[in-house]
mmCIF file with all atom_site columns, C-alpha atoms and ligand atoms in Angstrom:
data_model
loop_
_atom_site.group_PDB
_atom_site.id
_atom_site.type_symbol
_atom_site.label_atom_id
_atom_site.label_alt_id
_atom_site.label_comp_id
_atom_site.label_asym_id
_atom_site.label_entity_id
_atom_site.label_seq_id
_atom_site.pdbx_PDB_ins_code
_atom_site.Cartn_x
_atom_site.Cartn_y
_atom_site.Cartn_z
_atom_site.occupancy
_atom_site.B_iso_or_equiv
_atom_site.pdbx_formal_charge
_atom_site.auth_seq_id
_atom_site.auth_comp_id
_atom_site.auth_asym_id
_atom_site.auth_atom_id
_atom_site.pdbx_PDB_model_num
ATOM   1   C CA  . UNK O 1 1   ? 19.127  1.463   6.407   1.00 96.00 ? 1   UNK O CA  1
ATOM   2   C CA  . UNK O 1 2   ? 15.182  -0.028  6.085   1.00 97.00 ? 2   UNK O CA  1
ATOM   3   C CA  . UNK O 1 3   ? 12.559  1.766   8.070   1.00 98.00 ? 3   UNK O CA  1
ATOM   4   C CA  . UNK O 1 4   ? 9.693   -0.878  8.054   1.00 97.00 ? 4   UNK O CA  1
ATOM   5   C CA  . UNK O 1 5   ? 6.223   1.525   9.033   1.00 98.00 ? 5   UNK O CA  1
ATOM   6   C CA  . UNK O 1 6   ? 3.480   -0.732  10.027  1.00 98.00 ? 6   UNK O CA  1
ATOM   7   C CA  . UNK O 1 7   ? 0.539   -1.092  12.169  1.00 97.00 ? 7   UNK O CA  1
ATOM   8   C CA  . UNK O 1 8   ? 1.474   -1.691  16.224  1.00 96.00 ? 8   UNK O CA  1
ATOM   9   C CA  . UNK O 1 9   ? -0.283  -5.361  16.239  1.00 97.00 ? 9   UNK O CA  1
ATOM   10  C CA  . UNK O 1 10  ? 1.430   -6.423  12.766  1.00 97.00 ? 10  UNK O CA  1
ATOM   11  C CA  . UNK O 1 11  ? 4.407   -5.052  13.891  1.00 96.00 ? 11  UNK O CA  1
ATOM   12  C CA  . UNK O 1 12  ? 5.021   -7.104  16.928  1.00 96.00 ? 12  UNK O CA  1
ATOM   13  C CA  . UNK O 1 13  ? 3.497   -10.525 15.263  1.00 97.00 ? 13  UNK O CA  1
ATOM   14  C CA  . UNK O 1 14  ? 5.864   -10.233 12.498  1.00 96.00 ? 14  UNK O CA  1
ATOM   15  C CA  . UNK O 1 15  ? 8.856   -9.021  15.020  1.00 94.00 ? 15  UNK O CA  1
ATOM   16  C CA  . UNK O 1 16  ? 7.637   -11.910 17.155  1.00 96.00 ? 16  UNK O CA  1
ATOM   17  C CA  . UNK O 1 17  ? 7.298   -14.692 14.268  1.00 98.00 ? 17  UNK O CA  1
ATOM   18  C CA  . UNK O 1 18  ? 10.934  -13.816 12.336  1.00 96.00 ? 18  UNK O CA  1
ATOM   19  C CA  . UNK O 1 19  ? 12.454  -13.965 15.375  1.00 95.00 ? 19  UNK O CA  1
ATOM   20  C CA  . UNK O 1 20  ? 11.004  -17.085 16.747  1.00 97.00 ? 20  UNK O CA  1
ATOM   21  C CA  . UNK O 1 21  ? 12.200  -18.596 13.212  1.00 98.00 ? 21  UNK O CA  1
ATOM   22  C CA  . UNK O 1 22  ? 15.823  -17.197 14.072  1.00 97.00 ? 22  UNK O CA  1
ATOM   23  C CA  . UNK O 1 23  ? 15.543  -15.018 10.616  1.00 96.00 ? 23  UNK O CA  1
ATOM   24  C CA  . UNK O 1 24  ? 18.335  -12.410 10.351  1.00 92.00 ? 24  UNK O CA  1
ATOM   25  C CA  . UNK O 1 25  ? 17.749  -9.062  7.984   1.00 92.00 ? 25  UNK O CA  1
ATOM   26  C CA  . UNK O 1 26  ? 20.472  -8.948  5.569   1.00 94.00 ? 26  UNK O CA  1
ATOM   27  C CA  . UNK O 1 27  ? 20.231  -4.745  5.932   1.00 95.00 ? 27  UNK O CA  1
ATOM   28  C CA  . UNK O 1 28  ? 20.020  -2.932  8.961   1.00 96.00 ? 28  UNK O CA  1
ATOM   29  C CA  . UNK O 1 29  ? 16.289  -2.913  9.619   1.00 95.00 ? 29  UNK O CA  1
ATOM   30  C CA  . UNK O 1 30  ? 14.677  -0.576  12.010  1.00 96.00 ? 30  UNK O CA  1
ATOM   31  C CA  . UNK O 1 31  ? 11.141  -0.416  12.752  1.00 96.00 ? 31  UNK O CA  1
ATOM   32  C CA  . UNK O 1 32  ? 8.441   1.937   13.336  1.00 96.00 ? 32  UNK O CA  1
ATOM   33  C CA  . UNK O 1 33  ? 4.831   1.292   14.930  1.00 97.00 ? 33  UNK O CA  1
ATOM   34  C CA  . UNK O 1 34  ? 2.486   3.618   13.782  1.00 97.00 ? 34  UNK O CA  1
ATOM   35  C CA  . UNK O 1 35  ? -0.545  4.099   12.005  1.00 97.00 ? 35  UNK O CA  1
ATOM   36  C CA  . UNK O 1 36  ? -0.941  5.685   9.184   1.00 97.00 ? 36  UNK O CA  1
ATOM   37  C CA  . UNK O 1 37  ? -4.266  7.245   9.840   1.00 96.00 ? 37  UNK O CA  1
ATOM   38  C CA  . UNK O 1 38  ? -2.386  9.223   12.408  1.00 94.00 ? 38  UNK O CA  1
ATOM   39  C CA  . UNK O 1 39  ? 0.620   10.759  13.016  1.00 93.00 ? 39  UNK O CA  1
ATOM   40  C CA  . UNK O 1 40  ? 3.503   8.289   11.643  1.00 96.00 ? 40  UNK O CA  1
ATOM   41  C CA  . UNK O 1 41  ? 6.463   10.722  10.977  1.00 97.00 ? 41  UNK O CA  1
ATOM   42  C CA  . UNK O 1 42  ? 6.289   11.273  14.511  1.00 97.00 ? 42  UNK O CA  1
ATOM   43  C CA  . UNK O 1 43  ? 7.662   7.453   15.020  1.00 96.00 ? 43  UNK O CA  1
ATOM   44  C CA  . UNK O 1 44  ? 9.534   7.291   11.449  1.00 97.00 ? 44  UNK O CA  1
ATOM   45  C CA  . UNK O 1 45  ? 11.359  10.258  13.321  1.00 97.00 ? 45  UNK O CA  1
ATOM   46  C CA  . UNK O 1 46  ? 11.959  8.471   16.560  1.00 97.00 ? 46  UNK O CA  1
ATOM   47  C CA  . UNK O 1 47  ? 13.171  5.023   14.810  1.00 97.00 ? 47  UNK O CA  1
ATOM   48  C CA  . UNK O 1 48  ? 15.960  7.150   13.705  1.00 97.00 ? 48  UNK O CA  1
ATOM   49  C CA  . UNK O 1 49  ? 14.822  8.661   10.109  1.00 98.00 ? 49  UNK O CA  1
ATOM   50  C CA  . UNK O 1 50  ? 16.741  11.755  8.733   1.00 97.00 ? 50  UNK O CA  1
ATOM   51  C CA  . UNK O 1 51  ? 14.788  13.026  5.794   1.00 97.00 ? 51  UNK O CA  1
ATOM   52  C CA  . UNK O 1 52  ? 17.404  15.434  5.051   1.00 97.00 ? 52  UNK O CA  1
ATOM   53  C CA  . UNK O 1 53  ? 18.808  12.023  3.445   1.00 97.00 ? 53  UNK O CA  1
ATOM   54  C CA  . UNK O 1 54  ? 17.456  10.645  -0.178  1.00 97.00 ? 54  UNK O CA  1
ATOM   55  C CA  . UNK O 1 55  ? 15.025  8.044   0.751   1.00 98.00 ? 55  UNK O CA  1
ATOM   56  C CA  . UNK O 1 56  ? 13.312  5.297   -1.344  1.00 98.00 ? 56  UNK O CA  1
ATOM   57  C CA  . UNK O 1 57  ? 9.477   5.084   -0.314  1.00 98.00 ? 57  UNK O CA  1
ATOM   58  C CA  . UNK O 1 58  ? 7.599   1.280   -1.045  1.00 98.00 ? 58  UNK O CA  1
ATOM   59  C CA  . UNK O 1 59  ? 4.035   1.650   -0.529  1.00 98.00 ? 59  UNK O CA  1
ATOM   60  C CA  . UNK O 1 60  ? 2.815   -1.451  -2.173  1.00 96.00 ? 60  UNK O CA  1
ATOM   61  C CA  . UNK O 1 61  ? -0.713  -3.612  -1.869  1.00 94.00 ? 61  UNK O CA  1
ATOM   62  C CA  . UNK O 1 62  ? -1.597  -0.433  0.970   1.00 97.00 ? 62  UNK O CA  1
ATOM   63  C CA  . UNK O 1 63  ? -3.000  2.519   -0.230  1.00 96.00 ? 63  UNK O CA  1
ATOM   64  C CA  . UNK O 1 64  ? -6.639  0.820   -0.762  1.00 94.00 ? 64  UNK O CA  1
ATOM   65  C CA  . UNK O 1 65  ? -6.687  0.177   3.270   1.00 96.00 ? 65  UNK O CA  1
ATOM   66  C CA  . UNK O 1 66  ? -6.188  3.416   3.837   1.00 97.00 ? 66  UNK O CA  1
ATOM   67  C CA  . UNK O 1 67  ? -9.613  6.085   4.090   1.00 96.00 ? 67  UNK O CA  1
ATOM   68  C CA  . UNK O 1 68  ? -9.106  8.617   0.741   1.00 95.00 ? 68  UNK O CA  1
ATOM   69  C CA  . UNK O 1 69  ? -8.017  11.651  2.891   1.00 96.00 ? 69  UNK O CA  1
ATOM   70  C CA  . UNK O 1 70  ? -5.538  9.440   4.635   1.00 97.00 ? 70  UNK O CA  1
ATOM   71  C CA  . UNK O 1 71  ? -4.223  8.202   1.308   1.00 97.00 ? 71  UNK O CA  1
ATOM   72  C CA  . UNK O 1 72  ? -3.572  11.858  0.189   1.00 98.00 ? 72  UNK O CA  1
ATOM   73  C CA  . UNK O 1 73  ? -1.761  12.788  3.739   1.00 97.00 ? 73  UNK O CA  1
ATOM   74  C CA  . UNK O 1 74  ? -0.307  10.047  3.281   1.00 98.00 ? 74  UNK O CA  1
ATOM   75  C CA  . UNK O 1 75  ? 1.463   11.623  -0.517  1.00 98.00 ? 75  UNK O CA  1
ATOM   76  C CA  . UNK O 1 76  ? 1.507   14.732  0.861   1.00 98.00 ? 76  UNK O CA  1
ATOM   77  C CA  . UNK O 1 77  ? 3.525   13.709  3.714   1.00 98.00 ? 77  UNK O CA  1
ATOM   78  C CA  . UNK O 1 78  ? 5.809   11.969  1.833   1.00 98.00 ? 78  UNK O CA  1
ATOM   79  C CA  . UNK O 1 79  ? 6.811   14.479  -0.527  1.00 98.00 ? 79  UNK O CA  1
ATOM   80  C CA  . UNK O 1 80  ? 7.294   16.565  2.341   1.00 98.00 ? 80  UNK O CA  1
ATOM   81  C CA  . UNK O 1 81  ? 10.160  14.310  4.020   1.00 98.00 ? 81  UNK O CA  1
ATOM   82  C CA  . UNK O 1 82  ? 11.312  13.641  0.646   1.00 98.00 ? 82  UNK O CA  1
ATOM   83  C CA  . UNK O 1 83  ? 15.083  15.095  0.111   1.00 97.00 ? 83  UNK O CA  1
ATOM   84  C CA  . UNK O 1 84  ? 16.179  15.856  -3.413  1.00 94.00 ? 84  UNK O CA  1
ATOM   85  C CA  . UNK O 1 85  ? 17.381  12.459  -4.887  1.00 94.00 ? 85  UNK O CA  1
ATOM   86  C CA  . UNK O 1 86  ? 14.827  10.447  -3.310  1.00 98.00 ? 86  UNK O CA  1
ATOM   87  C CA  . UNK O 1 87  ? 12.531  7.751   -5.036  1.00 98.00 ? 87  UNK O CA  1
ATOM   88  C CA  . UNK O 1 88  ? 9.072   6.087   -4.590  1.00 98.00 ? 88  UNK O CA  1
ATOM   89  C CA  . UNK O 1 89  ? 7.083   3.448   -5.737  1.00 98.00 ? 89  UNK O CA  1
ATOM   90  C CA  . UNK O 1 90  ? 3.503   2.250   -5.379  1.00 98.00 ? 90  UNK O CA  1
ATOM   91  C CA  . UNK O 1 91  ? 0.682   1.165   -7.151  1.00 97.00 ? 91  UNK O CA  1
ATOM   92  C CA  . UNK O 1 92  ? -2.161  3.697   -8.786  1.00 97.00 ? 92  UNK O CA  1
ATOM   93  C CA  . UNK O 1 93  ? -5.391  2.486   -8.998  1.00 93.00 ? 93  UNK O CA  1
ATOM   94  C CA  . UNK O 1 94  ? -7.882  3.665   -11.590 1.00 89.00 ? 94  UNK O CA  1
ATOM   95  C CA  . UNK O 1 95  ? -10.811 6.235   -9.772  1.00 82.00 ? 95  UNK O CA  1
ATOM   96  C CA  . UNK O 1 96  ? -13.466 3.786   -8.796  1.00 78.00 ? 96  UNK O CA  1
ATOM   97  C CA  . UNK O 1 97  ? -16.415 3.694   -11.122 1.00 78.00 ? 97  UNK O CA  1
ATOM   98  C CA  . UNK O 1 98  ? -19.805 4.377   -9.245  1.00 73.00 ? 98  UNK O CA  1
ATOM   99  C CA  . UNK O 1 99  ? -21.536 1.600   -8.360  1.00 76.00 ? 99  UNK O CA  1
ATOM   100 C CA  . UNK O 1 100 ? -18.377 -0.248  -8.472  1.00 84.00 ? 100 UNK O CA  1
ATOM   101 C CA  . UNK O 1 101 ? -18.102 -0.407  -4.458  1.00 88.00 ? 101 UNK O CA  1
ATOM   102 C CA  . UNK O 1 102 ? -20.558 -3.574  -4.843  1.00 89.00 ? 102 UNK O CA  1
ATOM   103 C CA  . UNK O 1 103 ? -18.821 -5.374  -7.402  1.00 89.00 ? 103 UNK O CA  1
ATOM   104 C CA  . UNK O 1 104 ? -15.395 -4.666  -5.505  1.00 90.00 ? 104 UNK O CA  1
ATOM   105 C CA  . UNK O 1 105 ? -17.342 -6.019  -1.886  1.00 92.00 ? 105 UNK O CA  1
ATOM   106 C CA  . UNK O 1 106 ? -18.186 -9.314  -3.692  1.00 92.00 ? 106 UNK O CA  1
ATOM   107 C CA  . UNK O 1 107 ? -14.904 -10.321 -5.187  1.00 91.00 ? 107 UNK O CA  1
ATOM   108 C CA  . UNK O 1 108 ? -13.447 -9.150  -2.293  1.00 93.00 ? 108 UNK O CA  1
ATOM   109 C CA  . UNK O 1 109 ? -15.888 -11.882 -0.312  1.00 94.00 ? 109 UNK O CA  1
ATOM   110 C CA  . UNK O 1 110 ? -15.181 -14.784 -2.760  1.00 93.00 ? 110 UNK O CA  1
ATOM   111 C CA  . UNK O 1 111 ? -11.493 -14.060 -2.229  1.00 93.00 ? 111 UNK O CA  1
ATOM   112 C CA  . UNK O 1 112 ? -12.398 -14.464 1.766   1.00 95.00 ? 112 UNK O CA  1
ATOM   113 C CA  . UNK O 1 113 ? -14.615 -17.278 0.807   1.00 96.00 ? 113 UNK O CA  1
ATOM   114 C CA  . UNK O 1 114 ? -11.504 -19.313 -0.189  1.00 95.00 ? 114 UNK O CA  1
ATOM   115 C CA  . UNK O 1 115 ? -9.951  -18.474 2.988   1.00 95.00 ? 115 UNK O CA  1
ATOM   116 C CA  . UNK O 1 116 ? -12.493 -19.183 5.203   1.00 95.00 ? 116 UNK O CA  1
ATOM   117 C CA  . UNK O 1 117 ? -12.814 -22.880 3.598   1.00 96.00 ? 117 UNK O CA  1
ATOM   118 C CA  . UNK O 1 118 ? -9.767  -23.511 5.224   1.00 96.00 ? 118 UNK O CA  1
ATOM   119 C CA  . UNK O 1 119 ? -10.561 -21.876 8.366   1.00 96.00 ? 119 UNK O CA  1
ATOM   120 C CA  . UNK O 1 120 ? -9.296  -18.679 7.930   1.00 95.00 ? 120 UNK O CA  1
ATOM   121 C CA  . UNK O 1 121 ? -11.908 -15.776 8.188   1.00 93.00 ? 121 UNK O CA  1
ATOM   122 C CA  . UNK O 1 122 ? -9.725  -12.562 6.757   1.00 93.00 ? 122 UNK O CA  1
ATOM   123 C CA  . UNK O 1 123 ? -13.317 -10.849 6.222   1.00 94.00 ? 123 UNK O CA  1
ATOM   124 C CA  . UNK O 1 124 ? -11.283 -8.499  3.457   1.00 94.00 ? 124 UNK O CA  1
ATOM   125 C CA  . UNK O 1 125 ? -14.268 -6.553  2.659   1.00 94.00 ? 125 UNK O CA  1
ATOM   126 C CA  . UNK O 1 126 ? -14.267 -4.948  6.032   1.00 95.00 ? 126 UNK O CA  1
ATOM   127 C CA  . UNK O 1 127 ? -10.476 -4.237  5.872   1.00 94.00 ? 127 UNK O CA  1
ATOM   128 C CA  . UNK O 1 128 ? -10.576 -1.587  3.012   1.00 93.00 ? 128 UNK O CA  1
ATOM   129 C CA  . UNK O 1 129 ? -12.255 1.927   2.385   1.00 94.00 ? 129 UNK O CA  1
ATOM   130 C CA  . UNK O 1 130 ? -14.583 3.145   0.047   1.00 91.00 ? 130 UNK O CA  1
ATOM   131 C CA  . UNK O 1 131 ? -15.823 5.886   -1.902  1.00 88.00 ? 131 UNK O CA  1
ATOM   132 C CA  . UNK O 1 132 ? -13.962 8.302   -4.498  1.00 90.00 ? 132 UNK O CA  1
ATOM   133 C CA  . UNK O 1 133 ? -10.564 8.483   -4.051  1.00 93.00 ? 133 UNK O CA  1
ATOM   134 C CA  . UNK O 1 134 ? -8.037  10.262  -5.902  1.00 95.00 ? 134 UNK O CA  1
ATOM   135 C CA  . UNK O 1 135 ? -5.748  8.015   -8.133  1.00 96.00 ? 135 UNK O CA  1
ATOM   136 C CA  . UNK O 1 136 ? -2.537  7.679   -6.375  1.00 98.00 ? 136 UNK O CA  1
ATOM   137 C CA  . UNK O 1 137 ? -0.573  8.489   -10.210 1.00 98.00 ? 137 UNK O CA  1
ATOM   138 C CA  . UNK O 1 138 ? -1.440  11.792  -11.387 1.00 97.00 ? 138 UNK O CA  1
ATOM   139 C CA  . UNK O 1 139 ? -2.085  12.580  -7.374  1.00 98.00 ? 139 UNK O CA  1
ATOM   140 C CA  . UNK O 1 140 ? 2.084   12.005  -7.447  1.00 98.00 ? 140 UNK O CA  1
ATOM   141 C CA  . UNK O 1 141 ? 2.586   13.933  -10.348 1.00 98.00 ? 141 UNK O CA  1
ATOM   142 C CA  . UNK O 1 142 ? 0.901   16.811  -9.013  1.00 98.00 ? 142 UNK O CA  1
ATOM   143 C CA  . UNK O 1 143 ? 3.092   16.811  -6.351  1.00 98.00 ? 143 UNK O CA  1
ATOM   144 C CA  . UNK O 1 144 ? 6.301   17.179  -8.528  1.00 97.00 ? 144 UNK O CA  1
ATOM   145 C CA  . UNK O 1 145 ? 7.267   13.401  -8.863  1.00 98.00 ? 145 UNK O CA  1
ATOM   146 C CA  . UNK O 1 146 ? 8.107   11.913  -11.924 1.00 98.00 ? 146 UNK O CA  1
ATOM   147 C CA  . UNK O 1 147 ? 6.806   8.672   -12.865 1.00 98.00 ? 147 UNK O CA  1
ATOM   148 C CA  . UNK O 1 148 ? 6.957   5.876   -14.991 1.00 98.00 ? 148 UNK O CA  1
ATOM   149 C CA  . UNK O 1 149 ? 4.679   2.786   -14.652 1.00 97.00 ? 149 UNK O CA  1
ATOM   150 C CA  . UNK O 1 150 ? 2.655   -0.420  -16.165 1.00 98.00 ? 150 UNK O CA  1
ATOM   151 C CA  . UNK O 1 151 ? -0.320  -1.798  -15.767 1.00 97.00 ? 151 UNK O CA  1
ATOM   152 C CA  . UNK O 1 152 ? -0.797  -5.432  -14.063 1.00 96.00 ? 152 UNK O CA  1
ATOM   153 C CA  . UNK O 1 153 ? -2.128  -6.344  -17.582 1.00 96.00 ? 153 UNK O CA  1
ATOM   154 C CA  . UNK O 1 154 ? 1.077   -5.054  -19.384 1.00 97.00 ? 154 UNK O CA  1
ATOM   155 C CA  . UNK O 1 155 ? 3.426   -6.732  -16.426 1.00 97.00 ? 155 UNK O CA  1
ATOM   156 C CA  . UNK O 1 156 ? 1.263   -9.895  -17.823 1.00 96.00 ? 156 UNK O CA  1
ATOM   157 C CA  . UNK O 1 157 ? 1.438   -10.200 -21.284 1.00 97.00 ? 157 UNK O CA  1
ATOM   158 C CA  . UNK O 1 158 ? 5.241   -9.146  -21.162 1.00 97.00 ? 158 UNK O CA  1
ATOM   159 C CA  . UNK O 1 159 ? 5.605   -12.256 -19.005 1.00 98.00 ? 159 UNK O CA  1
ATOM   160 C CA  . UNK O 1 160 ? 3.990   -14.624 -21.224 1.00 98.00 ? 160 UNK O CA  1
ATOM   161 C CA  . UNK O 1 161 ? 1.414   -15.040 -18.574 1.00 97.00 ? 161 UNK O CA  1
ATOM   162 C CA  . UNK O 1 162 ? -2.681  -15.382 -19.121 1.00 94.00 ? 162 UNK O CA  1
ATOM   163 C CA  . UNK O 1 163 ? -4.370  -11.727 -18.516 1.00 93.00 ? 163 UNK O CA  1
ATOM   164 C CA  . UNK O 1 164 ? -6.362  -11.740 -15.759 1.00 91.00 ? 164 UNK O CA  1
ATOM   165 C CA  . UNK O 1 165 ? -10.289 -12.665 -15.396 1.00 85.00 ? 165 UNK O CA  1
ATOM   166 C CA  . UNK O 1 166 ? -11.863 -9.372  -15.104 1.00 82.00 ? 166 UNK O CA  1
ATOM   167 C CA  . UNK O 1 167 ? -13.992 -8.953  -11.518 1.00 82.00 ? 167 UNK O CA  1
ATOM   168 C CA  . UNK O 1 168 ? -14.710 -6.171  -9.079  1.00 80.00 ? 168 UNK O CA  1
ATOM   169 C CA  . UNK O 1 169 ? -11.113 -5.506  -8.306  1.00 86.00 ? 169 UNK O CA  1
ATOM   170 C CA  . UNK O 1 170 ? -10.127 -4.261  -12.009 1.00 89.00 ? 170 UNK O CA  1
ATOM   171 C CA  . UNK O 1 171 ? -6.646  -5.776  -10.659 1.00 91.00 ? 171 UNK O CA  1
ATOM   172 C CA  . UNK O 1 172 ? -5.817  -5.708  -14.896 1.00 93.00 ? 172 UNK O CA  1
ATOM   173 C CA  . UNK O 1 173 ? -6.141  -2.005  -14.541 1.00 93.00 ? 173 UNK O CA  1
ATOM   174 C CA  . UNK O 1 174 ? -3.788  -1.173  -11.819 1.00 95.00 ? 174 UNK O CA  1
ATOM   175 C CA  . UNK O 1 175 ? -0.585  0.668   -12.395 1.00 97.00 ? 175 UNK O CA  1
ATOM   176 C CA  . UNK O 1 176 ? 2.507   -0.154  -10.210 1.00 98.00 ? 176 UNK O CA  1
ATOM   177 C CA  . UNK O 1 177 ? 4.523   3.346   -10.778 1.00 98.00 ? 177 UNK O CA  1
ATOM   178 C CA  . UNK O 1 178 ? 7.568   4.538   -9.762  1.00 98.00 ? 178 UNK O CA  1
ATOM   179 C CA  . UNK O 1 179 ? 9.928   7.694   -10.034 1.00 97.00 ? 179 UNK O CA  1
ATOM   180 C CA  . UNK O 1 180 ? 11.580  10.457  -8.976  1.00 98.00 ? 180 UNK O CA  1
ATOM   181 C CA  . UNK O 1 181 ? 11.025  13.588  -6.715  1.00 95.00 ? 181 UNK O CA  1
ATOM   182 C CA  . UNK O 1 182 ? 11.488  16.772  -9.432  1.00 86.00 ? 182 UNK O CA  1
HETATM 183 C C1  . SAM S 2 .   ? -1.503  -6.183  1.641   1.00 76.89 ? 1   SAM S C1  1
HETATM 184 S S1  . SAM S 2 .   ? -0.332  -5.752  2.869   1.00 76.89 ? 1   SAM S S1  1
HETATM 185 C C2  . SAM S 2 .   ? 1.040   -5.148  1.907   1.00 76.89 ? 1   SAM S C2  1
HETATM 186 C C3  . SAM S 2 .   ? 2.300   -5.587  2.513   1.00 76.89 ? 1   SAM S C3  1
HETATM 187 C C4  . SAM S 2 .   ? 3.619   -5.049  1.937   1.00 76.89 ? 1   SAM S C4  1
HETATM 188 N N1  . SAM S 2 .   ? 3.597   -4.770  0.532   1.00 76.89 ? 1   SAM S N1  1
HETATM 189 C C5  . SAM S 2 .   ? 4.697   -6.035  2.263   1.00 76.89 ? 1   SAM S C5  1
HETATM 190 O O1  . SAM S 2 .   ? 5.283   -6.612  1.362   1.00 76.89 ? 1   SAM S O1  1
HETATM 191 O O2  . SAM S 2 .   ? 4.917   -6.271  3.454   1.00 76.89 ? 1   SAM S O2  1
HETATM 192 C C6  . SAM S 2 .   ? -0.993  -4.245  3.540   1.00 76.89 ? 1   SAM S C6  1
HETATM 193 C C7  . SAM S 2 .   ? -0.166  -3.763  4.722   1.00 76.89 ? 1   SAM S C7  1
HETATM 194 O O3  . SAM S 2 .   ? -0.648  -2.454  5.063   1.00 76.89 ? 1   SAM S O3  1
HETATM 195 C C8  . SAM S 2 .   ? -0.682  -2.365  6.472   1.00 76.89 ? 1   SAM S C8  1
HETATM 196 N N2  . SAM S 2 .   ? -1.650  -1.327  6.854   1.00 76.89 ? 1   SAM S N2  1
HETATM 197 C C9  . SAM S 2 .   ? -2.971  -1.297  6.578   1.00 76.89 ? 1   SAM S C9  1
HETATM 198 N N3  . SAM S 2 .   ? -3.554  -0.224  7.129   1.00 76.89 ? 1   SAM S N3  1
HETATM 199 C C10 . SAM S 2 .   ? -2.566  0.449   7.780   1.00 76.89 ? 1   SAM S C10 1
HETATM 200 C C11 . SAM S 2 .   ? -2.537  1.624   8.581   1.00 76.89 ? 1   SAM S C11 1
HETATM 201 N N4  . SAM S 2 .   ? -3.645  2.329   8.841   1.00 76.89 ? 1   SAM S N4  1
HETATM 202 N N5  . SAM S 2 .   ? -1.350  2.022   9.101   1.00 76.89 ? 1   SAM S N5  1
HETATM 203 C C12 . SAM S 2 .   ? -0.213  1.312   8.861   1.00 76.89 ? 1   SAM S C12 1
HETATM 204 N N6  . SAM S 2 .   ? -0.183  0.196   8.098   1.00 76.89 ? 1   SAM S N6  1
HETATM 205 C C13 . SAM S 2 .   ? -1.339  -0.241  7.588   1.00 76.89 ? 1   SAM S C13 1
HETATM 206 C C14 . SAM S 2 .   ? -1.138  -3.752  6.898   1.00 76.89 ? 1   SAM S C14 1
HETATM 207 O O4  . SAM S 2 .   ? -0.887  -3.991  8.287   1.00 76.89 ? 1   SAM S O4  1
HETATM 208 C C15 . SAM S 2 .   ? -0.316  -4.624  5.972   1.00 76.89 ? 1   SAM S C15 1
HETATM 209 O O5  . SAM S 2 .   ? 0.954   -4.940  6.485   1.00 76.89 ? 1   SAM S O5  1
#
């Protein structure tokens, strides 16, 4: 079973769009609305979740659109629903540097920039959150998960591939990790 937790608008486009393509999930897919600024294990709940049951948690390219007390509930929460057995994985940015916020805002705009060339405002500087945060890694492990993980820039040189160009976004420095609960 796939719980998909996502925002009420981006739910029903995507719900809207896959089916208007005729696209068919190959697992049984259920879905709940919610935000996760607010109370989502209320609809994870209601879509059918049992958390006495192992779970696998994906939280990938999210946590940085999240405010840095949500991000935490957000880890807390998780744990909390988290029967023995289960796994997670997500990505653990580095603690932003101060004065960083600036640097971050202008690559953020460039990356826009190309967008909007071809029409497309996304206006991503507006979309994420500021300010210290706790890194999402040792956050985990504090919890009682244990992780294992790589960098973007390890992930890239064990592919062959060019490292990245270093901006605002210290992309090079982020960790995707993943683990187990105890
Ligand atoms: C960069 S995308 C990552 C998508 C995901 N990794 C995937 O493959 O579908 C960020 C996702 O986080 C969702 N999101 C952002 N803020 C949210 C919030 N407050 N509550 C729930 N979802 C949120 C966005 O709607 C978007 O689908």
């Amino acid at each position: 079973m796939v719980y998909e937790l996502d925002q009420p608008g981006v739910v029903e486009f995507k719900t809207r769009t896959l089916a208007g393509l005729g696209a068919e999930p190959a697992a049984e897919h259920r879905i709940a609305a919610a935000d996760l600024r607010e109370d989502w294990p209320a609809a994870l709940r209601t879509a059918g979740f049992d958390p006495a049951r192992p779970t696998a948690w994906s939280a990938e390219g999210l946590l940085g659109y999240l405010p840095p007390d949500a991000q935490d509930r957000l880890l807390d929460t998780v744990t909390e629903l988290s029967a023995p057995g289960s796994r997670l994985a997500t990505e653990s940015r580095p603690a932003p540097e101060p004065a960083g916020e600036d640097r971050t805002r202008e690559s953020l705009d460039r990356i826009s920039q190309r967008w909007k060339d071809r029409g497309f405002d996304p206006g991503m500087a507006k979309l994420r959150y500021y300010g210290d945060r706790n890194e999402a890694g040792p956050y985990l492990t504090g919890l009682g998960w244990t992780l294992t993980g790589a960098t973007v820039r390890e992930l890239l040189a064990v592919a062959g591939l060019a490292p990245l160009g270093e901006d605002g976004l210290r992309m090079g420095e982020v960790r995707y990790v993943s683990g187990v609960l105890g």
